Each structure stands twice: as C-alpha cells, then as structure tokens.
C-alpha cells in the first residue's frame, strides 16, 4: 500500500534490528485517514470471503480492524489482554507472547461474540513472530469459527510469523512488508495488497 509505505518512510523510526517505531500514526497516536485507507484495502481483498466478524487484539489493532469491519459491514470484536469486571460470562482464552513487550498475556473474548457460524478476518497492526495472530486463531477455533484470512498492517518479513501462519493453511495479506531494519534503514519487500 503506497500511502502506508510512504508514511513508514517519512515517520517510522528504526530502534534496532527488530524494532520499528510507528507511534506517531499507528500504535499510540492514530492517523484516522490512513487507518480508513488500510481498512478499505483489507475489505477489498476479502470482499468475496463472506466475512461475518473482524477480530483483533487490543489496542493497536482496533483502529484498522474497525475500518475493515465498517467497509465489510460486519461487527468488529477485540480480544482483551486483561479481564474486566464486566466480563463474567464464559470466556475464550489463549496465551500470547509479545515480542515488543517481552511478556506473555492471556487474551480473552466473550464466547457470546464468536460462534461456529462466523467467518472471520483477523486484523493486526504488526506481524513479527505470529504469536498474536496465533492466539486470535486459537480463540476463533475454540468458538468453532472459520478463519478466512489475516490482514496485517506491517509485516516484519525477516521474522517467521508469515511462515507460521501459512503453515497453518491461512491466507496472509500484509499492506507493508519489511525486508530489513539494518543500519537504521527500512528496506521493503513488495506488499500483498
């Protein structure tokens, strides 16, 4: 996606070999115009997939997932990283390791929001080792829902997340694919959409 690539080049900051900081437009401060374009791109790719729910994980996946859901005209459901007092019904849960934060979290979605009738598009901000997406896939499988594909805003292609997800038989669509973050520079591969 040309607009996303240009924004990464202009405002992204390489903090080390494996870390790209995009907090001025994706992960802390959110650019709603860019997020809408991202959501529209995912909706276009998955337009024929009969998606019934868009699923993501809090917090940075919410904005692109919400716009994708808007364009697909379906609900968006996000997995929580901590249990709220109001989440007293039966929960779907999975463990997720965060590469960036170096912690494992238990994510959860209320069982009432996912079912065997659902055809799911998973959307997330980053794909590195694939652990967040794998956790969301596990939640969907616990509910009996079918995962149609995974939409990723920024993929670190030098890590093994895509391989993990494709080995599970899933379609992965990344709007920006990073080949390398060596020497403080972002080097891209051709994106999927």
PDB file of C-alpha atoms in Angstrom:
ATOM      1  CA  UNK A   1       0.000   0.000   0.000  1.00  0.00           C
ATOM      2  CA  UNK A   2       1.709   3.107  -1.283  1.00  0.00           C
ATOM      3  CA  UNK A   3       0.343   5.515   1.372  1.00  0.00           C
ATOM      4  CA  UNK A   4       1.428   3.251   4.220  1.00  0.00           C
ATOM      5  CA  UNK A   5       4.895   2.686   2.797  1.00  0.00           C
ATOM      6  CA  UNK A   6       5.378   6.450   2.344  1.00  0.00           C
ATOM      7  CA  UNK A   7       4.249   7.103   5.907  1.00  0.00           C
ATOM      8  CA  UNK A   8       6.654   4.493   7.290  1.00  0.00           C
ATOM      9  CA  UNK A   9       9.498   6.086   5.304  1.00  0.00           C
ATOM     10  CA  UNK A  10       8.581   9.599   6.497  1.00  0.00           C
ATOM     11  CA  UNK A  11       7.613   8.980  10.138  1.00  0.00           C
ATOM     12  CA  UNK A  12       8.794   5.497  11.135  1.00  0.00           C
ATOM     13  CA  UNK A  13      11.879   5.176  13.333  1.00  0.00           C
ATOM     14  CA  UNK A  14      14.131   2.128  13.468  1.00  0.00           C
ATOM     15  CA  UNK A  15      15.072   1.491  17.105  1.00  0.00           C
ATOM     16  CA  UNK A  16      17.193  -1.591  16.468  1.00  0.00           C
ATOM     17  CA  UNK A  17      17.473  -4.696  14.315  1.00  0.00           C
ATOM     18  CA  UNK A  18      13.932  -5.872  15.026  1.00  0.00           C
ATOM     19  CA  UNK A  19      12.029  -2.789  16.181  1.00  0.00           C
ATOM     20  CA  UNK A  20      10.195  -0.241  14.028  1.00  0.00           C
ATOM     21  CA  UNK A  21       8.539   2.594  15.932  1.00  0.00           C
ATOM     22  CA  UNK A  22       5.352   3.864  14.269  1.00  0.00           C
ATOM     23  CA  UNK A  23       3.795   5.512  17.298  1.00  0.00           C
ATOM     24  CA  UNK A  24       3.001   8.793  15.537  1.00  0.00           C
ATOM     25  CA  UNK A  25       0.451   7.178  13.204  1.00  0.00           C
ATOM     26  CA  UNK A  26      -0.354   3.555  14.229  1.00  0.00           C
ATOM     27  CA  UNK A  27       0.494   2.434  17.757  1.00  0.00           C
ATOM     28  CA  UNK A  28      -0.006   5.458  20.030  1.00  0.00           C
ATOM     29  CA  UNK A  29      -1.293   8.381  18.012  1.00  0.00           C
ATOM     30  CA  UNK A  30      -3.560   7.111  15.234  1.00  0.00           C
ATOM     31  CA  UNK A  31      -3.976   8.681  11.795  1.00  0.00           C
ATOM     32  CA  UNK A  32      -7.685   8.077  11.054  1.00  0.00           C
ATOM     33  CA  UNK A  33      -7.365   8.860   7.338  1.00  0.00           C
ATOM     34  CA  UNK A  34      -4.588   6.288   6.930  1.00  0.00           C
ATOM     35  CA  UNK A  35      -6.497   3.768   9.076  1.00  0.00           C
ATOM     36  CA  UNK A  36      -9.564   4.197   6.869  1.00  0.00           C
ATOM     37  CA  UNK A  37      -7.444   3.540   3.755  1.00  0.00           C
ATOM     38  CA  UNK A  38      -5.991   0.448   5.446  1.00  0.00           C
ATOM     39  CA  UNK A  39      -9.444  -0.828   6.424  1.00  0.00           C
ATOM     40  CA  UNK A  40     -10.729  -0.256   2.894  1.00  0.00           C
ATOM     41  CA  UNK A  41      -7.756  -2.178   1.441  1.00  0.00           C
ATOM     42  CA  UNK A  42      -8.447  -5.185   3.696  1.00  0.00           C
ATOM     43  CA  UNK A  43     -12.168  -5.069   2.883  1.00  0.00           C
ATOM     44  CA  UNK A  44     -11.410  -5.009  -0.839  1.00  0.00           C
ATOM     45  CA  UNK A  45      -9.122  -8.056  -0.631  1.00  0.00           C
ATOM     46  CA  UNK A  46     -11.645 -10.043   1.436  1.00  0.00           C
ATOM     47  CA  UNK A  47     -14.841  -8.699  -0.204  1.00  0.00           C
ATOM     48  CA  UNK A  48     -15.857 -12.098  -1.611  1.00  0.00           C
ATOM     49  CA  UNK A  49     -14.979 -14.089   1.526  1.00  0.00           C
ATOM     50  CA  UNK A  50     -18.378 -13.726   3.250  1.00  0.00           C
ATOM     51  CA  UNK A  51     -16.756 -12.334   6.423  1.00  0.00           C
ATOM     52  CA  UNK A  52     -19.163 -12.125   9.382  1.00  0.00           C
ATOM     53  CA  UNK A  53     -16.729 -10.770  12.014  1.00  0.00           C
ATOM     54  CA  UNK A  54     -13.434  -8.902  12.067  1.00  0.00           C
ATOM     55  CA  UNK A  55     -11.335  -9.945  15.072  1.00  0.00           C
ATOM     56  CA  UNK A  56      -8.288  -8.176  16.523  1.00  0.00           C
ATOM     57  CA  UNK A  57      -6.377  -7.753  19.775  1.00  0.00           C
ATOM     58  CA  UNK A  58      -6.242  -4.593  21.840  1.00  0.00           C
ATOM     59  CA  UNK A  59      -5.012  -1.939  21.447  1.00  0.00           C
ATOM     60  CA  UNK A  60      -3.241  -1.029  18.196  1.00  0.00           C
ATOM     61  CA  UNK A  61      -5.205  -3.477  16.064  1.00  0.00           C
ATOM     62  CA  UNK A  62      -8.534  -1.846  16.905  1.00  0.00           C
ATOM     63  CA  UNK A  63      -8.374   1.121  14.509  1.00  0.00           C
ATOM     64  CA  UNK A  64      -7.561  -0.792  11.295  1.00  0.00           C
ATOM     65  CA  UNK A  65      -9.923  -3.620  12.293  1.00  0.00           C
ATOM     66  CA  UNK A  66     -12.783  -1.204  12.927  1.00  0.00           C
ATOM     67  CA  UNK A  67     -12.420   0.398   9.492  1.00  0.00           C
ATOM     68  CA  UNK A  68     -12.186  -3.026   7.833  1.00  0.00           C
ATOM     69  CA  UNK A  69     -15.370  -4.053   9.660  1.00  0.00           C
ATOM     70  CA  UNK A  70     -17.083  -0.831   8.600  1.00  0.00           C
ATOM     71  CA  UNK A  71     -16.313  -1.463   4.927  1.00  0.00           C
ATOM     72  CA  UNK A  72     -17.279  -5.138   5.219  1.00  0.00           C
ATOM     73  CA  UNK A  73     -20.435  -4.086   7.126  1.00  0.00           C
ATOM     74  CA  UNK A  74     -19.867  -6.569   9.949  1.00  0.00           C
ATOM     75  CA  UNK A  75     -19.102  -6.281  13.698  1.00  0.00           C
ATOM     76  CA  UNK A  76     -15.547  -5.954  14.982  1.00  0.00           C
ATOM     77  CA  UNK A  77     -14.573  -7.932  18.090  1.00  0.00           C
ATOM     78  CA  UNK A  78     -11.368  -7.345  20.002  1.00  0.00           C
ATOM     79  CA  UNK A  79      -9.599  -9.664  22.389  1.00  0.00           C
ATOM     80  CA  UNK A  80      -8.777  -8.122  25.729  1.00  0.00           C
ATOM     81  CA  UNK A  81      -5.392  -8.518  27.357  1.00  0.00           C
ATOM     82  CA  UNK A  82      -6.840  -8.199  30.846  1.00  0.00           C
ATOM     83  CA  UNK A  83     -10.148  -9.365  32.236  1.00  0.00           C
ATOM     84  CA  UNK A  84     -12.639  -6.649  33.133  1.00  0.00           C
ATOM     85  CA  UNK A  85     -15.132  -6.932  35.998  1.00  0.00           C
ATOM     86  CA  UNK A  86     -17.956  -6.904  33.438  1.00  0.00           C
ATOM     87  CA  UNK A  87     -16.560  -9.963  31.628  1.00  0.00           C
ATOM     88  CA  UNK A  88     -18.327 -12.516  33.807  1.00  0.00           C
ATOM     89  CA  UNK A  89     -19.684 -14.785  31.088  1.00  0.00           C
ATOM     90  CA  UNK A  90     -17.886 -17.755  29.602  1.00  0.00           C
ATOM     91  CA  UNK A  91     -14.627 -16.673  28.003  1.00  0.00           C
ATOM     92  CA  UNK A  92     -12.487 -17.990  25.189  1.00  0.00           C
ATOM     93  CA  UNK A  93      -8.840 -17.604  26.272  1.00  0.00           C
ATOM     94  CA  UNK A  94      -5.360 -18.075  24.824  1.00  0.00           C
ATOM     95  CA  UNK A  95      -1.791 -17.208  25.793  1.00  0.00           C
ATOM     96  CA  UNK A  96       0.113 -14.685  23.637  1.00  0.00           C
ATOM     97  CA  UNK A  97       3.784 -13.742  23.840  1.00  0.00           C
ATOM     98  CA  UNK A  98       4.617 -10.152  22.837  1.00  0.00           C
ATOM     99  CA  UNK A  99       7.969  -9.740  21.061  1.00  0.00           C
ATOM    100  CA  UNK A 100       7.994  -5.971  21.649  1.00  0.00           C
ATOM    101  CA  UNK A 101       6.996  -6.053  25.331  1.00  0.00           C
ATOM    102  CA  UNK A 102       8.730  -9.371  26.149  1.00  0.00           C
ATOM    103  CA  UNK A 103       5.716 -10.576  28.194  1.00  0.00           C
ATOM    104  CA  UNK A 104       3.072 -13.282  27.919  1.00  0.00           C
ATOM    105  CA  UNK A 105      -0.557 -12.211  28.250  1.00  0.00           C
ATOM    106  CA  UNK A 106      -3.787 -14.139  28.496  1.00  0.00           C
ATOM    107  CA  UNK A 107      -6.167 -12.754  25.881  1.00  0.00           C
ATOM    108  CA  UNK A 108      -9.903 -13.311  26.001  1.00  0.00           C
ATOM    109  CA  UNK A 109     -13.128 -12.815  24.086  1.00  0.00           C
ATOM    110  CA  UNK A 110     -16.592 -13.491  25.424  1.00  0.00           C
ATOM    111  CA  UNK A 111     -17.960 -16.691  23.885  1.00  0.00           C
ATOM    112  CA  UNK A 112     -21.198 -14.844  23.020  1.00  0.00           C
ATOM    113  CA  UNK A 113     -19.385 -12.803  20.325  1.00  0.00           C
ATOM    114  CA  UNK A 114     -17.906 -15.705  18.298  1.00  0.00           C
ATOM    115  CA  UNK A 115     -19.626 -18.857  17.106  1.00  0.00           C
ATOM    116  CA  UNK A 116     -19.364 -21.726  14.648  1.00  0.00           C
ATOM    117  CA  UNK A 117     -21.435 -19.657  12.189  1.00  0.00           C
ATOM    118  CA  UNK A 118     -18.736 -16.967  11.975  1.00  0.00           C
ATOM    119  CA  UNK A 119     -16.351 -16.488   9.068  1.00  0.00           C
ATOM    120  CA  UNK A 120     -13.538 -14.356  10.498  1.00  0.00           C
ATOM    121  CA  UNK A 121     -10.990 -11.895   9.183  1.00  0.00           C
ATOM    122  CA  UNK A 122      -8.224 -11.327  11.737  1.00  0.00           C
ATOM    123  CA  UNK A 123      -6.585  -7.884  11.543  1.00  0.00           C
ATOM    124  CA  UNK A 124      -3.482  -6.782  13.457  1.00  0.00           C
ATOM    125  CA  UNK A 125      -1.030  -3.902  13.338  1.00  0.00           C
ATOM    126  CA  UNK A 126       2.213  -5.946  13.233  1.00  0.00           C
ATOM    127  CA  UNK A 127       3.271  -9.438  12.260  1.00  0.00           C
ATOM    128  CA  UNK A 128       6.631 -10.487  13.687  1.00  0.00           C
ATOM    129  CA  UNK A 129       6.692 -13.989  15.163  1.00  0.00           C
ATOM    130  CA  UNK A 130       2.963 -14.548  14.630  1.00  0.00           C
ATOM    131  CA  UNK A 131       2.087 -15.113  18.267  1.00  0.00           C
ATOM    132  CA  UNK A 132      -0.742 -12.536  18.481  1.00  0.00           C
ATOM    133  CA  UNK A 133      -2.371 -13.896  15.331  1.00  0.00           C
ATOM    134  CA  UNK A 134      -1.865 -17.465  16.564  1.00  0.00           C
ATOM    135  CA  UNK A 135      -3.630 -16.566  19.835  1.00  0.00           C
ATOM    136  CA  UNK A 136      -6.548 -14.997  17.938  1.00  0.00           C
ATOM    137  CA  UNK A 137      -6.764 -18.084  15.694  1.00  0.00           C
ATOM    138  CA  UNK A 138      -6.937 -20.241  18.835  1.00  0.00           C
ATOM    139  CA  UNK A 139      -9.844 -18.140  20.188  1.00  0.00           C
ATOM    140  CA  UNK A 140     -11.692 -18.492  16.879  1.00  0.00           C
ATOM    141  CA  UNK A 141     -11.105 -22.257  16.816  1.00  0.00           C
ATOM    142  CA  UNK A 142     -12.369 -22.613  20.388  1.00  0.00           C
ATOM    143  CA  UNK A 143     -15.609 -20.986  19.205  1.00  0.00           C
ATOM    144  CA  UNK A 144     -15.735 -23.199  16.106  1.00  0.00           C
ATOM    145  CA  UNK A 145     -15.415 -20.113  13.874  1.00  0.00           C
ATOM    146  CA  UNK A 146     -13.643 -20.336  10.498  1.00  0.00           C
ATOM    147  CA  UNK A 147     -10.659 -18.013   9.950  1.00  0.00           C
ATOM    148  CA  UNK A 148     -10.791 -16.832   6.335  1.00  0.00           C
ATOM    149  CA  UNK A 149      -7.565 -14.848   6.447  1.00  0.00           C
ATOM    150  CA  UNK A 150      -5.278 -12.489   8.300  1.00  0.00           C
ATOM    151  CA  UNK A 151      -4.804  -8.831   7.431  1.00  0.00           C
ATOM    152  CA  UNK A 152      -1.553  -7.295   8.680  1.00  0.00           C
ATOM    153  CA  UNK A 153      -0.749  -3.590   8.555  1.00  0.00           C
ATOM    154  CA  UNK A 154       3.058  -4.009   8.830  1.00  0.00           C
ATOM    155  CA  UNK A 155       4.873  -7.326   8.481  1.00  0.00           C
ATOM    156  CA  UNK A 156       8.460  -7.860   9.582  1.00  0.00           C
ATOM    157  CA  UNK A 157       9.213 -10.388   6.851  1.00  0.00           C
ATOM    158  CA  UNK A 158      12.645 -11.142   8.296  1.00  0.00           C
ATOM    159  CA  UNK A 159      10.898 -12.873  11.214  1.00  0.00           C
ATOM    160  CA  UNK A 160       8.993 -16.143  10.945  1.00  0.00           C
ATOM    161  CA  UNK A 161       5.384 -15.080  11.602  1.00  0.00           C
ATOM    162  CA  UNK A 162       4.188 -15.400   7.994  1.00  0.00           C
ATOM    163  CA  UNK A 163       5.683 -18.876   7.679  1.00  0.00           C
ATOM    164  CA  UNK A 164       3.943 -19.977  10.889  1.00  0.00           C
ATOM    165  CA  UNK A 165       0.531 -18.714   9.709  1.00  0.00           C
ATOM    166  CA  UNK A 166       0.853 -20.001   6.153  1.00  0.00           C
ATOM    167  CA  UNK A 167       1.891 -23.414   7.534  1.00  0.00           C
ATOM    168  CA  UNK A 168      -1.497 -23.373   9.296  1.00  0.00           C
ATOM    169  CA  UNK A 169      -3.103 -23.032   5.847  1.00  0.00           C
ATOM    170  CA  UNK A 170      -4.100 -19.387   6.295  1.00  0.00           C
ATOM    171  CA  UNK A 171      -4.087 -16.548   3.773  1.00  0.00           C
ATOM    172  CA  UNK A 172      -1.893 -13.671   4.990  1.00  0.00           C
ATOM    173  CA  UNK A 173      -2.312 -10.227   3.435  1.00  0.00           C
ATOM    174  CA  UNK A 174       0.233  -7.604   4.518  1.00  0.00           C
ATOM    175  CA  UNK A 175      -0.029  -3.986   3.400  1.00  0.00           C
ATOM    176  CA  UNK A 176       3.636  -3.203   4.126  1.00  0.00           C
ATOM    177  CA  UNK A 177       6.332  -5.873   4.209  1.00  0.00           C
ATOM    178  CA  UNK A 178       9.649  -5.015   5.825  1.00  0.00           C
ATOM    179  CA  UNK A 179      12.632  -6.955   4.455  1.00  0.00           C
ATOM    180  CA  UNK A 180      15.189  -5.432   6.816  1.00  0.00           C
ATOM    181  CA  UNK A 181      15.706  -2.823   9.516  1.00  0.00           C
ATOM    182  CA  UNK A 182      19.503  -2.994   9.301  1.00  0.00           C
ATOM    183  CA  UNK A 183      21.683   0.054   9.873  1.00  0.00           C
ATOM    184  CA  UNK A 184      18.685   2.179  10.880  1.00  0.00           C
ATOM    185  CA  UNK A 185      17.057   1.903   7.452  1.00  0.00           C
ATOM    186  CA  UNK A 186      13.739   0.379   6.413  1.00  0.00           C
ATOM    187  CA  UNK A 187      14.022  -1.894   3.382  1.00  0.00           C
ATOM    188  CA  UNK A 188      10.738  -3.123   1.875  1.00  0.00           C
ATOM    189  CA  UNK A 189       9.551  -6.214   0.013  1.00  0.00           C
ATOM    190  CA  UNK A 190       6.585  -5.997  -2.341  1.00  0.00           C
ATOM    191  CA  UNK A 191       3.373  -5.890  -0.302  1.00  0.00           C
ATOM    192  CA  UNK A 192       0.412  -8.254  -0.764  1.00  0.00           C
ATOM    193  CA  UNK A 193      -2.174  -5.537  -1.431  1.00  0.00           C
TER     194      UNK A 193
END
